[in-house]
Each structure stands twice: as structure tokens, then as C-alpha cells.
Coordinates of C-alpha atoms in Angstrom, one line a residue:
M1325 CA 0.0 0.0 0.0
A1326 CA 1.4 3.4 -1.0
A1327 CA 2.1 6.0 1.6
K1328 CA -0.5 8.7 1.8
K1329 CA 0.8 12.0 0.4
T1330 CA 0.4 14.9 2.7
K1331 CA -0.5 18.1 1.0
R1332 CA 2.3 20.6 1.6
P1333 CA 1.1 24.2 1.9
V1334 CA 2.5 26.6 -0.7
N1335 CA 4.8 29.2 0.7
I1336 CA 3.1 32.7 0.6
G1337 CA 6.2 34.0 -1.1
V1338 CA 5.4 31.9 -4.2
F1339 CA 1.9 33.5 -4.3
H1340 CA 3.5 37.0 -4.1
I1341 CA 5.8 36.2 -7.0
L1342 CA 3.0 34.7 -9.1
K1343 CA 0.8 37.7 -8.3
S1344 CA 3.5 40.2 -9.4
I1345 CA 4.0 38.2 -12.6
V1346 CA 0.2 38.1 -13.3
D1347 CA 0.0 41.9 -12.6
Y1348 CA 3.0 42.5 -15.0
K1349 CA 1.5 40.5 -17.8
M1350 CA -2.2 41.7 -17.6
P1351 CA -1.9 45.1 -19.4
S1352 CA -0.6 43.4 -22.6
V1353 CA -3.2 40.6 -22.2
R1354 CA -6.0 43.1 -21.9
A1355 CA -4.6 45.1 -24.8
A1356 CA -4.7 41.9 -27.0
V1357 CA -8.3 41.3 -25.9
D1358 CA -9.3 44.9 -26.9
A1359 CA -7.4 44.5 -30.2
G1360 CA -9.3 41.3 -30.9
R1361 CA -12.7 43.0 -30.2
R1362 CA -11.8 45.9 -32.5
A1363 CA -10.6 43.5 -35.1
A1364 CA -14.0 41.7 -35.0
D1365 CA -15.8 45.0 -35.6
E1366 CA -13.4 45.8 -38.5
G1367 CA -13.9 42.3 -39.9
R1368 CA -17.6 42.8 -40.0
L1369 CA -17.2 46.1 -41.9
I1370 CA -14.8 44.5 -44.4
G1371 CA -17.2 41.5 -44.8
E1372 CA -20.0 44.0 -45.7
Q1373 CA -17.6 45.8 -48.2
I1374 CA -16.8 42.4 -49.8
D1375 CA -20.5 41.6 -50.1
S1376 CA -21.2 44.9 -51.7
L1377 CA -18.3 44.6 -54.1
E1378 CA -19.4 41.1 -55.1
R1379 CA -22.9 42.4 -55.9
Y1380 CA -21.2 45.2 -57.9
V1381 CA -19.2 42.7 -59.9
V1382 CA -22.4 40.7 -60.8
A1383 CA -24.2 43.9 -61.8
N1384 CA -21.3 45.1 -63.9
R1385 CA -20.2 41.7 -65.3
Y1386 CA -20.3 43.1 -68.9
D1387 CA -18.0 46.0 -68.1
R1388 CA -14.7 44.0 -67.5
N1389 CA -12.7 47.0 -66.5
E1390 CA -15.1 48.0 -63.7
A1391 CA -15.5 44.3 -62.7
R1392 CA -11.7 43.7 -62.6
E1393 CA -11.2 46.8 -60.4
A1394 CA -13.8 45.6 -57.9
E1395 CA -12.4 42.0 -58.0
A1396 CA -8.9 43.5 -57.1
M1397 CA -10.5 45.3 -54.2
I1398 CA -12.2 42.2 -53.0
S1399 CA -8.8 40.3 -53.1
D1400 CA -7.2 43.1 -51.0
Y1401 CA -10.0 43.0 -48.5
R1402 CA -9.7 39.2 -48.2
D1403 CA -6.0 39.6 -47.6
Q1404 CA -6.8 42.0 -44.8
L1405 CA -9.3 39.6 -43.3
C1406 CA -6.5 37.0 -42.8
G1407 CA -4.6 39.4 -40.5
I1408 CA -7.8 40.4 -38.8
E1409 CA -8.8 36.8 -38.1
R1410 CA -5.4 36.2 -36.5
K1411 CA -6.0 39.2 -34.2
I1412 CA -9.5 37.9 -33.3
M1413 CA -8.2 34.4 -32.5
H1414 CA -5.4 35.9 -30.4
G1415 CA -7.8 38.1 -28.5
T1416 CA -10.1 35.1 -27.9
E1417 CA -7.2 33.1 -26.5
M1418 CA -6.2 36.1 -24.3
E1419 CA -9.8 36.3 -22.9
Q1420 CA -9.1 32.8 -21.3
H1421 CA -6.0 34.3 -19.7
V1422 CA -8.1 37.2 -18.3
A1423 CA -10.5 34.6 -16.8
A1424 CA -7.6 32.6 -15.4
A1425 CA -6.1 35.7 -13.8
A1426 CA -9.4 36.6 -12.2
Q1427 CA -9.6 33.1 -10.7
F1428 CA -6.0 33.4 -9.5
E1429 CA -6.8 36.7 -7.9
K1430 CA -9.4 35.0 -5.7
T1431 CA -7.0 32.2 -4.8
Y1432 CA -4.3 34.7 -4.0
K1433 CA -6.5 36.8 -1.7
A1434 CA -7.6 33.6 0.1
A1435 CA -4.0 32.5 0.5
V1436 CA -2.9 35.9 1.9
N1437 CA -5.9 36.0 4.3
K1438 CA -5.1 32.5 5.5
H1439 CA -1.4 33.4 5.9
K1440 CA -2.4 36.4 8.0
A1441 CA -4.7 34.3 10.1
D1442 CA -2.1 31.6 10.6
S1443 CA 0.6 34.1 11.4
T1444 CA 2.3 33.6 14.8
C1445 CA 2.7 37.4 15.1
S1446 CA -0.1 38.1 17.5
V1447 CA 1.7 40.4 19.8
S1448 CA 2.5 43.2 17.4
P1449 CA 3.0 43.4 13.6
H1450 CA 6.4 45.1 14.3
S1451 CA 7.6 42.5 16.8
L1452 CA 11.0 41.0 16.3
A1453 CA 9.6 37.6 15.5
C1454 CA 7.4 39.1 12.8
L1455 CA 10.2 41.0 11.3
Q1456 CA 12.5 38.0 11.3
A1457 CA 9.7 35.9 9.7
R1458 CA 9.1 38.5 7.0
Y1459 CA 12.9 38.8 6.4
D1460 CA 13.1 35.0 5.9
E1461 CA 10.1 35.1 3.5
L1462 CA 11.9 37.7 1.4
E1463 CA 15.0 35.6 1.5
A1464 CA 13.1 32.7 0.1
E1465 CA 11.4 34.9 -2.5
L1466 CA 14.8 36.3 -3.6
G1467 CA 16.0 32.7 -4.0
R1468 CA 13.1 31.9 -6.4
L1469 CA 13.7 35.1 -8.3
D1470 CA 17.4 34.1 -8.7
D1471 CA 16.2 30.9 -10.3
L1472 CA 13.8 32.8 -12.6
I1473 CA 16.5 35.4 -13.6
F1474 CA 19.0 32.6 -14.4
A1475 CA 16.4 30.7 -16.5
T1476 CA 15.3 33.9 -18.3
T1477 CA 18.9 35.0 -19.0
I1478 CA 19.4 31.7 -20.8
N1479 CA 16.4 32.5 -23.0
C1480 CA 17.8 35.9 -23.9
D1481 CA 20.5 34.3 -26.2
P1482 CA 19.5 35.3 -29.8
D1483 CA 21.8 32.6 -31.3
S1484 CA 19.8 29.8 -29.8
R1485 CA 16.3 31.2 -29.2
S1486 CA 13.6 32.7 -31.4
E1487 CA 13.3 36.5 -31.7
D1488 CA 9.9 36.5 -30.0
L1489 CA 11.2 34.4 -27.0
V1490 CA 14.2 36.7 -26.7
Q1491 CA 12.0 39.8 -26.6
D1492 CA 9.6 38.3 -24.1
S1493 CA 12.5 37.1 -22.0
L1494 CA 14.2 40.5 -22.0
R1495 CA 10.9 42.1 -20.8
D1496 CA 10.6 39.4 -18.1
L1497 CA 14.2 39.9 -17.1
E1498 CA 13.7 43.6 -16.7
Y1499 CA 10.7 43.0 -14.4
Y1500 CA 12.5 40.3 -12.3
N1501 CA 15.5 42.5 -11.8
A1502 CA 13.3 45.4 -10.7
R1503 CA 11.4 43.1 -8.3
Y1504 CA 14.7 41.7 -7.0
A1505 CA 15.9 45.3 -6.2
E1506 CA 12.6 46.1 -4.5
L1507 CA 12.8 43.0 -2.3
V1508 CA 16.4 43.7 -1.4
Q1509 CA 15.4 47.2 -0.3
Q1510 CA 12.6 45.8 1.9
Q1511 CA 15.1 43.3 3.4
S1512 CA 17.5 46.2 4.2
Q1513 CA 14.7 48.2 5.9
I1514 CA 13.7 45.1 8.0
M1515 CA 17.3 44.4 9.0
A1516 CA 17.7 48.1 10.1
T1517 CA 14.6 47.8 12.2
I1518 CA 15.8 44.5 13.7
R1519 CA 19.1 46.1 14.6
A1520 CA 17.4 49.0 16.2
Y1521 CA 15.3 46.6 18.4
E1522 CA 18.5 44.8 19.4
K1523 CA 20.3 47.9 20.6

């Protein structure tokens, strides 16, 4: 009989990192959703133009010059529709990311509330134990960011990675480095407070 697995609670620092990544990505996701919706409207208008031009071609089938010009316009519009359909599909895909982000937000809030409830810092939020616990959380979060920075740096190599992946990785790397600096500053402030307590 296999040993029963005990469910290990996820460290709150992981939730904070995930939340910051989701927050960082959401503006571009929402922009893609908006672009997809605008593209759908544009696609409808172009579809109406094509229908109108096709009727025009039928009505002027004996005037080949007029018909050819209208057929060329139809062809151009159909080419535009290909790009528009790609934007619509991308926007639809991004809508699923928006829904997933909303679900994650609920999970994140529940995890933060549970962490606060489970916290051993009942005496004072500025107690030494609390400060040390927060310092340790930041240390763990910095360790995970180190791993993310290392993995993302590898993906920034244009000789072995696609241009899209390199560009995404460079943006992610900029964010991770900024987050890293922010956490280091928080750690410094906490350590200064701890030292002041210990005097």
C-alpha cells in the first residue's frame, strides 16, 4: 500500500511572485483582448464591403474594367481579413488568460488571508519575531527570483532562441531585476529595524 501523500502548503512568497508576474502581464493581455474585439468589428465592416463589391461585380459583369477593379479590391479585403482573423483568435485566447487571472486573484486573496490568520505574530506586527519571519520570507522569494532570472537569462540568447522568445525574456528579465531590487530594499529596511530593536 502506497504511503498517503500529505499536502504541503505553498509558501506565501510563491503567491506573491506569481501575483506580481500576473499583474505585470495583464496590461498586454487586456490590450490583446481589446485589439481582438476591435478586429472583430473591423472584420464585420470588411465583410460588408466584400458583399457589396461582389454584388457590384455581378451587376457590372459586362464591363470588364469595372469588374476587374472591384475584384482586385475584393482580393485586397480578403488579404486584410487573414490578419484580422489572427488578431481575433489571439484576442479570444487572451480572454481565457483574463478569466484565469481573475480566478488566480481569488486564490491569491484567500492564501494571503489564510497566511495572515495563521501568522504567529499576534503580539505586534512590528515584533522582532514578525520582522524576522518577513525577512526569511523575502530571502526565500529572492532565491526563487534568482532561479527565474537565471532561466530567463538563458532564453535571452539570440543565437539559440527565437526572436519572440528573446524579446519576451528581455521584458521578463527587466521585471524580475526590478522586483529583486525592491525585495532587497525591503530586506534592508527590515534588518535596520531589527538592529534598532536589538540595541
